[in-house]
Amino acid sequence: MVSKSSRGPGMTAGGSEAEEALLLPEHEVGDPAGAAPGNASVLGAVFNVSTSVVGAGIMSIPAAMRVLGVAPALALIVGVALLANVAVDFMLRYTRGTPSYAALMGGSFGRAGAKLLNVFIAFNCVGTLTVYLIIIDSLRYTSAVSILLAAVFMLITMGIAVYTVFTGTAKMPRMLPDFSTLASPFELFTAVPVIVVAFTFHFNVHPIRAELSKTSDMKSAVRISLVLCAAIYAAVGFFGFLLFGDATMPDVLANFDRSSGSGVPQALNDAARLSYALHLVLVFPLLHYSLRVNVDELLFPGRRPLAADTRRFVALTAVLMGLLYALAIAIPSIWTLFQYSGSTFAVCISLIFPGAIVLRDVHGIAKRNDKAMAAMMITLAVITSSIAIASNVMSSIKGEVKGVSAGAS
């Protein structure tokens, strides 16, 4: 896990003061004063990155596959994973002085850029943590088990799906979209933010990198993690859609709550739901830490470290938890949160901001291909997000809930 002694994700907007420093040597990590390097291995970094990537977004992958069909959904997962890898590569290449995402934004766009990143990370974390609470709340009537892992959830889902194939009760998934169920072809774009949210982990890149004994290994760790996570997303999406077909809910755990209808004992359905609970419970404090640090930097800039001020720490934690619980109660649909969070905050953090840093190129190191790729990333992000937002706004005006109506029928 990432130690709290490392620079938190986006926790300081003042890192731009070190913008004139040379590129970090291979073994230099931490602050510019020369903190001792970490001792984590590539495997440890892969674990940390994968934990940052695989979150509540996995629950809506089957619903995204229902909207798009299997083939386009798999292509979208691979495409977003590739863009995430490019974005992280840009971030690592532009890291100078204080290694943090906020320092990158501060170096390119000044204090306002760093503050904007803090705001977007805070809102993104609020949305994601609210989803966590909604999902955890849906598990309140099931008994606890000792070992619950995201990988177990995938394996159990896969096992149940394979069982339904052999028993002849499987609902063979569509390979392409069913346009007859769509109010408009533009509705397909509403699945894009779900995948973008599922690959938004960029604010944890520098803290994880700081733990490595050899910081140049971070690129390899990220690539391995993205391949692993993309495989998990593809498997969960496919087998979840195979199980429930067009009845797939935006939160696939709700389908297991209703029983898979496959003749499999209810205990296995409960196990599939419970297998993801521990992952959420363990990741929740880490993501809440990112939220708390960014909000503290916004509200109390220049104050002593939050960890050294117990009263401020407790008060801020209590207020944020109260806000999250209130939002979880008021917004019961995770699809709605993913739509708007993915189309705004997540897409900026994961694609638009890294691309903008390259286009700004304050250090003069970008090649022509880099700028072309950065411009393409920003253009794709803006176009798809704008269409998704417009489609969701129109559906809200019409009193519809895109992505939910088909699954609830």
mmCIF file of C-alpha atoms in Angstrom:
data_model
loop_
_atom_site.group_PDB
_atom_site.id
_atom_site.type_symbol
_atom_site.label_atom_id
_atom_site.label_comp_id
_atom_site.label_asym_id
_atom_site.label_seq_id
_atom_site.Cartn_x
_atom_site.Cartn_y
_atom_site.Cartn_z
ATOM 1 C CA MET A 1 0.000 0.000 0.000
ATOM 2 C CA VAL A 2 1.032 3.579 -0.471
ATOM 3 C CA SER A 3 2.432 5.006 2.711
ATOM 4 C CA LYS A 4 1.017 8.283 4.002
ATOM 5 C CA SER A 5 4.498 9.666 4.300
ATOM 6 C CA SER A 6 4.575 9.943 0.512
ATOM 7 C CA ARG A 7 3.220 12.943 -1.293
ATOM 8 C CA GLY A 8 -0.496 12.441 -1.434
ATOM 9 C CA PRO A 9 -2.299 12.558 -4.781
ATOM 10 C CA GLY A 10 -2.616 16.185 -5.689
ATOM 11 C CA MET A 11 -2.025 17.194 -2.087
ATOM 12 C CA THR A 12 0.078 20.266 -2.785
ATOM 13 C CA ALA A 13 -0.366 22.963 -5.340
ATOM 14 C CA GLY A 14 2.924 24.543 -4.413
ATOM 15 C CA GLY A 15 5.030 21.859 -6.054
ATOM 16 C CA SER A 16 5.434 24.123 -9.079
ATOM 17 C CA GLU A 17 8.190 26.002 -7.242
ATOM 18 C CA ALA A 18 10.511 23.164 -8.264
ATOM 19 C CA GLU A 19 9.606 23.413 -11.941
ATOM 20 C CA GLU A 20 13.136 24.414 -12.904
ATOM 21 C CA ALA A 21 14.620 21.256 -11.389
ATOM 22 C CA LEU A 22 16.108 18.647 -13.673
ATOM 23 C CA LEU A 23 14.263 15.487 -14.538
ATOM 24 C CA LEU A 24 14.282 13.159 -11.582
ATOM 25 C CA PRO A 25 17.167 10.674 -11.559
ATOM 26 C CA GLU A 26 16.151 7.044 -11.676
ATOM 27 C CA HIS A 27 16.416 6.531 -7.940
ATOM 28 C CA GLU A 28 15.225 9.918 -6.737
ATOM 29 C CA VAL A 29 11.774 9.933 -5.180
ATOM 30 C CA GLY A 30 9.860 11.916 -2.656
ATOM 31 C CA ASP A 31 10.470 15.640 -2.256
ATOM 32 C CA PRO A 32 13.308 17.596 -3.842
ATOM 33 C CA ALA A 33 15.177 17.662 -0.577
ATOM 34 C CA GLY A 34 16.231 14.101 -1.258
ATOM 35 C CA ALA A 35 14.044 11.714 0.692
ATOM 36 C CA ALA A 36 15.215 8.122 0.768
ATOM 37 C CA PRO A 37 13.937 5.990 -2.104
ATOM 38 C CA GLY A 38 11.208 3.442 -1.520
ATOM 39 C CA ASN A 39 11.785 -0.274 -1.511
ATOM 40 C CA ALA A 40 8.684 -1.562 -3.278
ATOM 41 C CA SER A 41 9.048 -4.026 -6.142
ATOM 42 C CA VAL A 42 7.366 -3.930 -9.534
ATOM 43 C CA LEU A 43 4.954 -6.583 -8.296
ATOM 44 C CA GLY A 44 4.025 -4.401 -5.347
ATOM 45 C CA ALA A 45 3.448 -1.441 -7.654
ATOM 46 C CA VAL A 46 1.295 -3.607 -9.933
ATOM 47 C CA PHE A 47 -0.795 -4.570 -6.916
ATOM 48 C CA ASN A 48 -1.171 -0.943 -5.818
ATOM 49 C CA VAL A 49 -2.032 0.349 -9.287
ATOM 50 C CA SER A 50 -4.513 -2.468 -9.870
ATOM 51 C CA THR A 51 -6.157 -1.734 -6.527
ATOM 52 C CA SER A 52 -6.455 1.917 -7.572
ATOM 53 C CA VAL A 53 -7.933 0.996 -10.947
ATOM 54 C CA VAL A 54 -10.443 -1.711 -10.066
ATOM 55 C CA GLY A 55 -13.173 -0.030 -8.082
ATOM 56 C CA ALA A 56 -16.930 0.325 -8.145
ATOM 57 C CA GLY A 57 -16.820 0.924 -11.902
ATOM 58 C CA ILE A 58 -16.563 -2.792 -12.483
ATOM 59 C CA MET A 59 -20.169 -3.172 -11.348
ATOM 60 C CA SER A 60 -21.458 -1.201 -14.347
ATOM 61 C CA ILE A 61 -19.283 -2.854 -17.003
ATOM 62 C CA PRO A 62 -21.949 -5.520 -17.769
ATOM 63 C CA ALA A 63 -24.561 -2.760 -18.203
ATOM 64 C CA ALA A 64 -22.212 -0.883 -20.542
ATOM 65 C CA MET A 65 -21.837 -4.121 -22.498
ATOM 66 C CA ARG A 66 -25.637 -4.407 -22.642
ATOM 67 C CA VAL A 67 -25.866 -0.931 -24.162
ATOM 68 C CA LEU A 68 -23.008 -1.357 -26.659
ATOM 69 C CA GLY A 69 -22.940 -5.068 -27.345
ATOM 70 C CA VAL A 70 -19.971 -7.324 -26.639
ATOM 71 C CA ALA A 71 -17.657 -6.374 -29.522
ATOM 72 C CA PRO A 72 -17.869 -2.551 -29.216
ATOM 73 C CA ALA A 73 -17.630 -2.773 -25.415
ATOM 74 C CA LEU A 74 -14.467 -4.871 -25.561
ATOM 75 C CA ALA A 75 -12.993 -2.457 -28.116
ATOM 76 C CA LEU A 76 -13.847 0.481 -25.851
ATOM 77 C CA ILE A 77 -12.225 -1.177 -22.814
ATOM 78 C CA VAL A 78 -9.025 -1.793 -24.789
ATOM 79 C CA GLY A 79 -9.087 1.710 -26.284
ATOM 80 C CA VAL A 80 -9.533 3.504 -22.953
ATOM 81 C CA ALA A 81 -6.813 1.329 -21.379
ATOM 82 C CA LEU A 82 -4.403 2.307 -24.168
ATOM 83 C CA LEU A 83 -5.231 6.000 -23.754
ATOM 84 C CA ALA A 84 -4.767 5.697 -19.981
ATOM 85 C CA ASN A 85 -1.315 4.234 -20.571
ATOM 86 C CA VAL A 86 -0.412 7.112 -22.907
ATOM 87 C CA ALA A 87 -1.683 9.674 -20.392
ATOM 88 C CA VAL A 88 0.355 8.162 -17.541
ATOM 89 C CA ASP A 89 3.430 8.029 -19.780
ATOM 90 C CA PHE A 90 3.004 11.759 -20.457
ATOM 91 C CA MET A 91 2.659 12.450 -16.731
ATOM 92 C CA LEU A 92 5.806 10.510 -15.833
ATOM 93 C CA ARG A 93 7.868 12.135 -18.574
ATOM 94 C CA TYR A 94 6.866 15.615 -17.417
ATOM 95 C CA THR A 95 7.474 14.937 -13.727
ATOM 96 C CA ARG A 96 10.092 17.391 -12.418
ATOM 97 C CA GLY A 97 10.899 18.522 -8.908
ATOM 98 C CA THR A 98 8.114 17.536 -6.519
ATOM 99 C CA PRO A 99 6.567 14.349 -7.927
ATOM 100 C CA SER A 100 2.811 14.908 -7.808
ATOM 101 C CA TYR A 101 0.001 15.436 -10.290
ATOM 102 C CA ALA A 102 -0.716 18.860 -8.777
ATOM 103 C CA ALA A 103 2.919 19.869 -9.332
ATOM 104 C CA LEU A 104 2.549 18.926 -12.998
ATOM 105 C CA MET A 105 -0.536 21.087 -13.361
ATOM 106 C CA GLY A 106 1.080 23.859 -11.335
ATOM 107 C CA GLY A 107 4.186 23.805 -13.494
ATOM 108 C CA SER A 108 2.146 24.074 -16.699
ATOM 109 C CA PHE A 109 -0.764 26.287 -15.660
ATOM 110 C CA GLY A 110 0.307 27.904 -12.417
ATOM 111 C CA ARG A 111 -1.414 27.771 -9.054
ATOM 112 C CA ALA A 112 -4.847 28.026 -10.686
ATOM 113 C CA GLY A 113 -4.167 24.833 -12.646
ATOM 114 C CA ALA A 114 -3.126 22.955 -9.519
ATOM 115 C CA LYS A 115 -6.187 24.185 -7.636
ATOM 116 C CA LEU A 116 -8.456 23.167 -10.507
ATOM 117 C CA LEU A 117 -6.989 19.667 -10.356
ATOM 118 C CA ASN A 118 -7.594 19.561 -6.586
ATOM 119 C CA VAL A 119 -11.244 20.473 -7.163
ATOM 120 C CA PHE A 120 -11.730 17.858 -9.880
ATOM 121 C CA ILE A 121 -10.048 15.123 -7.842
ATOM 122 C CA ALA A 122 -12.213 16.017 -4.844
ATOM 123 C CA PHE A 123 -15.449 15.847 -6.856
ATOM 124 C CA ASN A 124 -14.349 12.654 -8.595
ATOM 125 C CA CYS A 125 -13.567 11.031 -5.235
ATOM 126 C CA VAL A 126 -16.920 12.193 -3.832
ATOM 127 C CA GLY A 127 -18.724 10.550 -6.736
ATOM 128 C CA THR A 128 -16.765 7.315 -6.504
ATOM 129 C CA LEU A 129 -17.059 7.040 -2.715
ATOM 130 C CA THR A 130 -20.793 7.695 -2.947
ATOM 131 C CA VAL A 131 -21.038 4.776 -5.361
ATOM 132 C CA TYR A 132 -19.103 2.634 -2.877
ATOM 133 C CA LEU A 133 -21.620 3.437 -0.156
ATOM 134 C CA ILE A 134 -24.556 2.704 -2.457
ATOM 135 C CA ILE A 135 -23.098 -0.711 -3.301
ATOM 136 C CA ILE A 136 -22.137 -1.490 0.289
ATOM 137 C CA ASP A 137 -25.645 -0.489 1.367
ATOM 138 C CA SER A 138 -27.078 -3.008 -1.111
ATOM 139 C CA LEU A 139 -25.198 -5.734 0.829
ATOM 140 C CA ARG A 140 -26.731 -4.926 4.192
ATOM 141 C CA TYR A 141 -28.943 -8.017 4.311
ATOM 142 C CA THR A 142 -26.221 -10.557 3.602
ATOM 143 C CA SER A 143 -23.953 -12.093 6.189
ATOM 144 C CA ALA A 144 -20.255 -11.278 6.289
ATOM 145 C CA VAL A 145 -17.550 -13.662 5.229
ATOM 146 C CA SER A 146 -13.894 -13.530 6.064
ATOM 147 C CA ILE A 147 -12.191 -13.274 2.672
ATOM 148 C CA LEU A 148 -13.782 -11.129 -0.057
ATOM 149 C CA LEU A 149 -11.802 -10.174 -3.121
ATOM 150 C CA ALA A 150 -12.554 -8.624 -6.459
ATOM 151 C CA ALA A 151 -10.849 -11.557 -8.178
ATOM 152 C CA VAL A 152 -13.122 -13.978 -6.341
ATOM 153 C CA PHE A 153 -16.114 -12.024 -7.595
ATOM 154 C CA MET A 154 -14.868 -12.420 -11.153
ATOM 155 C CA LEU A 155 -14.235 -16.151 -10.719
ATOM 156 C CA ILE A 156 -17.616 -16.793 -9.098
ATOM 157 C CA THR A 157 -19.399 -14.808 -11.810
ATOM 158 C CA MET A 158 -17.489 -16.762 -14.426
ATOM 159 C CA GLY A 159 -18.308 -20.047 -12.721
ATOM 160 C CA ILE A 160 -22.027 -19.296 -12.520
ATOM 161 C CA ALA A 161 -22.041 -18.191 -16.171
ATOM 162 C CA VAL A 162 -20.297 -21.380 -17.296
ATOM 163 C CA TYR A 163 -22.799 -23.391 -15.249
ATOM 164 C CA THR A 164 -25.713 -21.698 -17.032
ATOM 165 C CA VAL A 165 -24.133 -22.504 -20.403
ATOM 166 C CA PHE A 166 -23.980 -26.195 -19.577
ATOM 167 C CA THR A 167 -27.518 -26.226 -18.172
ATOM 168 C CA GLY A 168 -28.902 -24.368 -21.186
ATOM 169 C CA THR A 169 -30.210 -21.381 -19.206
ATOM 170 C CA ALA A 170 -27.627 -18.848 -20.392
ATOM 171 C CA LYS A 171 -28.824 -15.726 -22.200
ATOM 172 C CA MET A 172 -26.467 -15.467 -25.147
ATOM 173 C CA PRO A 173 -25.155 -11.888 -25.264
ATOM 174 C CA ARG A 174 -25.528 -9.632 -28.269
ATOM 175 C CA MET A 175 -22.318 -8.870 -30.111
ATOM 176 C CA LEU A 176 -23.615 -5.525 -31.409
ATOM 177 C CA PRO A 177 -25.985 -2.837 -30.095
ATOM 178 C CA ASP A 178 -29.757 -3.316 -30.331
ATOM 179 C CA PHE A 179 -30.771 -0.023 -31.944
ATOM 180 C CA SER A 180 -34.456 -0.850 -31.568
ATOM 181 C CA THR A 181 -34.194 -0.248 -27.819
ATOM 182 C CA LEU A 182 -32.373 3.088 -28.174
ATOM 183 C CA ALA A 183 -34.128 6.427 -28.358
ATOM 184 C CA SER A 184 -31.161 7.728 -30.367
ATOM 185 C CA PRO A 185 -27.858 6.315 -31.653
ATOM 186 C CA PHE A 186 -26.176 8.960 -29.490
ATOM 187 C CA GLU A 187 -27.320 6.960 -26.459
ATOM 188 C CA LEU A 188 -24.421 4.602 -27.170
ATOM 189 C CA PHE A 189 -22.055 7.338 -25.998
ATOM 190 C CA THR A 190 -23.521 7.122 -22.481
ATOM 191 C CA ALA A 191 -21.503 3.952 -21.943
ATOM 192 C CA VAL A 192 -18.202 5.738 -22.557
ATOM 193 C CA PRO A 193 -18.064 7.610 -19.201
ATOM 194 C CA VAL A 194 -18.553 4.309 -17.356
ATOM 195 C CA ILE A 195 -15.386 2.883 -18.911
ATOM 196 C CA VAL A 196 -13.479 6.141 -18.399
ATOM 197 C CA VAL A 197 -14.325 6.129 -14.671
ATOM 198 C CA ALA A 198 -13.188 2.511 -14.472
ATOM 199 C CA PHE A 199 -9.689 3.537 -15.634
ATOM 200 C CA THR A 200 -9.291 6.772 -13.649
ATOM 201 C CA PHE A 201 -6.416 6.277 -11.214
ATOM 202 C CA HIS A 202 -3.997 8.989 -12.336
ATOM 203 C CA PHE A 203 -3.895 10.900 -9.037
ATOM 204 C CA ASN A 204 -2.338 7.823 -7.408
ATOM 205 C CA VAL A 205 0.469 7.422 -9.955
ATOM 206 C CA HIS A 206 3.063 9.569 -8.199
ATOM 207 C CA PRO A 207 2.529 8.242 -4.644
ATOM 208 C CA ILE A 208 2.875 4.670 -5.935
ATOM 209 C CA ARG A 209 5.911 5.642 -7.999
ATOM 210 C CA ALA A 210 7.532 7.140 -4.911
ATOM 211 C CA GLU A 211 7.436 3.753 -3.206
ATOM 212 C CA LEU A 212 9.461 2.031 -5.931
ATOM 213 C CA SER A 213 13.148 1.397 -5.393
ATOM 214 C CA LYS A 214 13.641 2.104 -9.102
ATOM 215 C CA THR A 215 11.174 4.751 -10.277
ATOM 216 C CA SER A 216 11.683 3.940 -13.967
ATOM 217 C CA ASP A 217 9.860 0.658 -13.288
ATOM 218 C CA MET A 218 6.603 2.578 -12.895
ATOM 219 C CA LYS A 219 5.869 2.480 -16.619
ATOM 220 C CA SER A 220 6.106 -1.307 -16.654
ATOM 221 C CA ALA A 221 3.978 -1.584 -13.525
ATOM 222 C CA VAL A 222 1.259 0.602 -15.051
ATOM 223 C CA ARG A 223 1.208 -1.361 -18.307
ATOM 224 C CA ILE A 224 0.983 -4.707 -16.541
ATOM 225 C CA SER A 225 -1.777 -3.377 -14.288
ATOM 226 C CA LEU A 226 -3.776 -1.991 -17.209
ATOM 227 C CA VAL A 227 -3.588 -5.309 -19.059
ATOM 228 C CA LEU A 228 -4.663 -7.165 -15.919
ATOM 229 C CA CYS A 229 -7.511 -4.767 -15.139
ATOM 230 C CA ALA A 230 -8.736 -4.689 -18.727
ATOM 231 C CA ALA A 231 -8.875 -8.496 -18.668
ATOM 232 C CA ILE A 232 -10.856 -8.443 -15.409
ATOM 233 C CA TYR A 233 -13.272 -5.827 -16.764
ATOM 234 C CA ALA A 234 -13.759 -7.781 -19.993
ATOM 235 C CA ALA A 235 -14.389 -11.030 -18.121
ATOM 236 C CA VAL A 236 -16.832 -9.517 -15.622
ATOM 237 C CA GLY A 237 -18.628 -7.594 -18.374
ATOM 238 C CA PHE A 238 -18.972 -10.586 -20.672
ATOM 239 C CA PHE A 239 -19.980 -13.160 -18.076
ATOM 240 C CA GLY A 240 -22.296 -10.727 -16.298
ATOM 241 C CA PHE A 241 -24.039 -9.956 -19.594
ATOM 242 C CA LEU A 242 -24.090 -13.689 -20.391
ATOM 243 C CA LEU A 243 -25.877 -14.349 -17.098
ATOM 244 C CA PHE A 244 -28.522 -11.640 -17.232
ATOM 245 C CA GLY A 245 -28.796 -10.541 -20.861
ATOM 246 C CA ASP A 246 -30.993 -7.514 -21.442
ATOM 247 C CA ALA A 247 -32.091 -7.667 -17.790
ATOM 248 C CA THR A 248 -28.594 -6.618 -16.679
ATOM 249 C CA MET A 249 -28.892 -3.818 -14.133
ATOM 250 C CA PRO A 250 -26.605 -0.737 -13.970
ATOM 251 C CA ASP A 251 -25.257 -2.261 -10.738
ATOM 252 C CA VAL A 252 -24.865 -5.933 -11.592
ATOM 253 C CA LEU A 253 -24.821 -6.775 -7.878
ATOM 254 C CA ALA A 254 -28.525 -5.936 -7.879
ATOM 255 C CA ASN A 255 -29.038 -8.804 -10.342
ATOM 256 C CA PHE A 256 -27.397 -11.209 -7.920
ATOM 257 C CA ASP A 257 -29.600 -9.827 -5.175
ATOM 258 C CA ARG A 258 -32.621 -10.843 -7.240
ATOM 259 C CA SER A 259 -31.049 -14.275 -7.832
ATOM 260 C CA SER A 260 -29.479 -15.119 -11.142
ATOM 261 C CA GLY A 261 -32.384 -17.378 -12.062
ATOM 262 C CA SER A 262 -29.916 -19.967 -13.239
ATOM 263 C CA GLY A 263 -30.748 -22.700 -10.795
ATOM 264 C CA VAL A 264 -27.531 -22.019 -8.934
ATOM 265 C CA PRO A 265 -27.928 -22.067 -5.115
ATOM 266 C CA GLN A 266 -28.636 -18.645 -3.638
ATOM 267 C CA ALA A 267 -25.519 -19.048 -1.500
ATOM 268 C CA LEU A 268 -23.389 -18.694 -4.648
ATOM 269 C CA ASN A 269 -25.297 -15.601 -5.701
ATOM 270 C CA ASP A 270 -24.658 -14.142 -2.253
ATOM 271 C CA ALA A 271 -21.004 -15.126 -2.503
ATOM 272 C CA ALA A 272 -20.690 -13.256 -5.799
ATOM 273 C CA ARG A 273 -22.041 -10.107 -4.147
ATOM 274 C CA LEU A 274 -20.074 -10.518 -0.959
ATOM 275 C CA SER A 275 -16.840 -11.286 -2.786
ATOM 276 C CA TYR A 276 -16.686 -7.659 -3.852
ATOM 277 C CA ALA A 277 -17.581 -6.140 -0.503
ATOM 278 C CA LEU A 278 -14.145 -6.518 1.100
ATOM 279 C CA HIS A 279 -12.470 -4.893 -1.876
ATOM 280 C CA LEU A 280 -14.722 -1.854 -1.511
ATOM 281 C CA VAL A 281 -14.243 -1.726 2.243
ATOM 282 C CA LEU A 282 -10.442 -1.864 1.899
ATOM 283 C CA VAL A 283 -10.209 0.657 -0.954
ATOM 284 C CA PHE A 284 -12.675 3.114 0.593
ATOM 285 C CA PRO A 285 -10.214 4.509 3.204
ATOM 286 C CA LEU A 286 -7.501 4.982 0.568
ATOM 287 C CA LEU A 287 -9.786 6.929 -1.742
ATOM 288 C CA HIS A 288 -11.212 8.870 1.193
ATOM 289 C CA TYR A 289 -7.639 9.816 2.092
ATOM 290 C CA SER A 290 -7.207 11.336 -1.378
ATOM 291 C CA LEU A 291 -10.477 13.226 -1.000
ATOM 292 C CA ARG A 292 -9.609 14.523 2.474
ATOM 293 C CA VAL A 293 -6.132 15.690 1.452
ATOM 294 C CA ASN A 294 -7.409 17.558 -1.602
ATOM 295 C CA VAL A 295 -10.279 19.222 0.268
ATOM 296 C CA ASP A 296 -7.913 20.230 3.071
ATOM 297 C CA GLU A 297 -5.509 21.777 0.560
ATOM 298 C CA LEU A 298 -8.383 23.747 -0.958
ATOM 299 C CA LEU A 299 -9.897 24.948 2.325
ATOM 300 C CA PHE A 300 -6.786 25.359 4.470
ATOM 301 C CA PRO A 301 -3.811 26.172 2.217
ATOM 302 C CA GLY A 302 -0.545 26.783 4.023
ATOM 303 C CA ARG A 303 -1.722 25.273 7.309
ATOM 304 C CA ARG A 304 0.293 22.656 9.163
ATOM 305 C CA PRO A 305 -0.052 19.076 7.859
ATOM 306 C CA LEU A 306 -3.465 17.555 8.404
ATOM 307 C CA ALA A 307 -1.974 14.554 10.199
ATOM 308 C CA ALA A 308 -0.546 16.924 12.831
ATOM 309 C CA ASP A 309 -3.884 18.620 13.527
ATOM 310 C CA THR A 310 -6.203 16.081 15.146
ATOM 311 C CA ARG A 311 -9.139 18.457 15.521
ATOM 312 C CA ARG A 312 -9.084 19.484 11.859
ATOM 313 C CA PHE A 313 -8.551 15.871 10.788
ATOM 314 C CA VAL A 314 -11.534 14.558 12.761
ATOM 315 C CA ALA A 315 -13.808 17.448 11.788
ATOM 316 C CA LEU A 316 -13.006 17.194 8.089
ATOM 317 C CA THR A 317 -13.404 13.417 8.102
ATOM 318 C CA ALA A 318 -16.777 13.635 9.854
ATOM 319 C CA VAL A 319 -18.117 16.314 7.505
ATOM 320 C CA LEU A 320 -17.005 14.441 4.392
ATOM 321 C CA MET A 321 -18.452 11.135 5.606
ATOM 322 C CA GLY A 322 -21.755 12.836 6.413
ATOM 323 C CA LEU A 323 -21.838 14.372 2.945
ATOM 324 C CA LEU A 324 -21.080 11.025 1.305
ATOM 325 C CA TYR A 325 -23.803 9.212 3.230
ATOM 326 C CA ALA A 326 -26.317 11.932 2.342
ATOM 327 C CA LEU A 327 -25.437 11.677 -1.347
ATOM 328 C CA ALA A 328 -25.636 7.869 -1.261
ATOM 329 C CA ILE A 329 -29.173 8.146 0.103
ATOM 330 C CA ALA A 330 -30.242 10.879 -2.300
ATOM 331 C CA ILE A 331 -28.711 9.316 -5.447
ATOM 332 C CA PRO A 332 -29.515 5.593 -5.425
ATOM 333 C CA SER A 333 -28.419 4.914 -9.032
ATOM 334 C CA ILE A 334 -24.706 4.383 -9.632
ATOM 335 C CA TRP A 335 -25.302 4.740 -13.372
ATOM 336 C CA THR A 336 -26.329 8.381 -12.917
ATOM 337 C CA LEU A 337 -23.173 9.167 -10.931
ATOM 338 C CA PHE A 338 -20.916 7.414 -13.421
ATOM 339 C CA GLN A 339 -22.545 9.263 -16.323
ATOM 340 C CA TYR A 340 -21.931 12.758 -15.008
ATOM 341 C CA SER A 341 -18.719 12.112 -13.084
ATOM 342 C CA GLY A 342 -17.205 10.209 -15.995
ATOM 343 C CA SER A 343 -18.201 12.881 -18.509
ATOM 344 C CA THR A 344 -16.707 15.720 -16.484
ATOM 345 C CA PHE A 345 -14.260 15.157 -13.653
ATOM 346 C CA ALA A 346 -12.905 11.715 -14.558
ATOM 347 C CA VAL A 347 -12.338 12.492 -18.238
ATOM 348 C CA CYS A 348 -10.458 15.679 -17.329
ATOM 349 C CA ILE A 349 -8.250 13.938 -14.764
ATOM 350 C CA SER A 350 -7.466 10.940 -16.944
ATOM 351 C CA LEU A 351 -7.268 12.377 -20.470
ATOM 352 C CA ILE A 352 -7.741 16.136 -20.880
ATOM 353 C CA PHE A 353 -5.314 17.416 -18.233
ATOM 354 C CA PRO A 354 -2.410 15.097 -19.237
ATOM 355 C CA GLY A 355 -2.973 16.065 -22.867
ATOM 356 C CA ALA A 356 -3.057 19.755 -21.984
ATOM 357 C CA ILE A 357 0.253 19.429 -20.103
ATOM 358 C CA VAL A 358 1.887 18.049 -23.255
ATOM 359 C CA LEU A 359 0.396 20.716 -25.511
ATOM 360 C CA ARG A 360 1.567 23.423 -23.107
ATOM 361 C CA ASP A 361 5.044 21.822 -23.142
ATOM 362 C CA VAL A 362 6.659 24.242 -20.696
ATOM 363 C CA HIS A 363 9.884 22.198 -20.718
ATOM 364 C CA GLY A 364 10.106 21.936 -24.503
ATOM 365 C CA ILE A 365 10.447 18.146 -24.566
ATOM 366 C CA ALA A 366 7.316 17.169 -26.527
ATOM 367 C CA LYS A 367 7.789 15.663 -29.967
ATOM 368 C CA ARG A 368 5.407 16.198 -32.865
ATOM 369 C CA ASN A 369 3.859 12.764 -32.328
ATOM 370 C CA ASP A 370 3.357 13.552 -28.640
ATOM 371 C CA LYS A 371 1.421 16.709 -29.417
ATOM 372 C CA ALA A 372 -0.625 14.942 -32.084
ATOM 373 C CA MET A 373 -1.552 12.191 -29.615
ATOM 374 C CA ALA A 374 -2.346 14.742 -26.895
ATOM 375 C CA ALA A 375 -4.588 16.704 -29.262
ATOM 376 C CA MET A 376 -6.372 13.501 -30.313
ATOM 377 C CA MET A 377 -6.922 12.508 -26.678
ATOM 378 C CA ILE A 378 -8.453 15.868 -25.813
ATOM 379 C CA THR A 379 -10.606 15.934 -28.954
ATOM 380 C CA LEU A 380 -11.987 12.430 -28.376
ATOM 381 C CA ALA A 381 -12.607 13.188 -24.708
ATOM 382 C CA VAL A 382 -14.439 16.456 -25.402
ATOM 383 C CA ILE A 383 -16.596 15.059 -28.225
ATOM 384 C CA THR A 384 -17.646 11.828 -26.480
ATOM 385 C CA SER A 385 -18.233 13.524 -23.142
ATOM 386 C CA SER A 386 -20.280 16.319 -24.704
ATOM 387 C CA ILE A 387 -22.499 13.831 -26.533
ATOM 388 C CA ALA A 388 -22.912 11.730 -23.388
ATOM 389 C CA ILE A 389 -23.832 14.755 -21.272
ATOM 390 C CA ALA A 390 -26.287 16.020 -23.896
ATOM 391 C CA SER A 391 -27.885 12.582 -24.190
ATOM 392 C CA ASN A 392 -28.266 12.303 -20.423
ATOM 393 C CA VAL A 393 -29.688 15.811 -20.087
ATOM 394 C CA MET A 394 -32.224 15.115 -22.829
ATOM 395 C CA SER A 395 -33.218 11.809 -21.232
ATOM 396 C CA SER A 396 -33.632 13.561 -17.884
ATOM 397 C CA ILE A 397 -35.872 16.174 -19.472
ATOM 398 C CA LYS A 398 -37.974 13.387 -20.962
ATOM 399 C CA GLY A 399 -38.175 11.707 -17.559
ATOM 400 C CA GLU A 400 -36.126 8.715 -18.636
ATOM 401 C CA VAL A 401 -33.080 7.158 -16.986
ATOM 402 C CA LYS A 402 -30.752 5.932 -19.676
ATOM 403 C CA GLY A 403 -29.116 2.614 -18.984
ATOM 404 C CA VAL A 404 -31.664 1.783 -16.300
ATOM 405 C CA SER A 405 -34.901 1.435 -18.199
ATOM 406 C CA ALA A 406 -33.798 -1.550 -20.230
ATOM 407 C CA GLY A 407 -32.284 -3.327 -17.267
ATOM 408 C CA ALA A 408 -35.305 -2.734 -15.066
ATOM 409 C CA SER A 409 -37.795 -4.052 -17.565
#
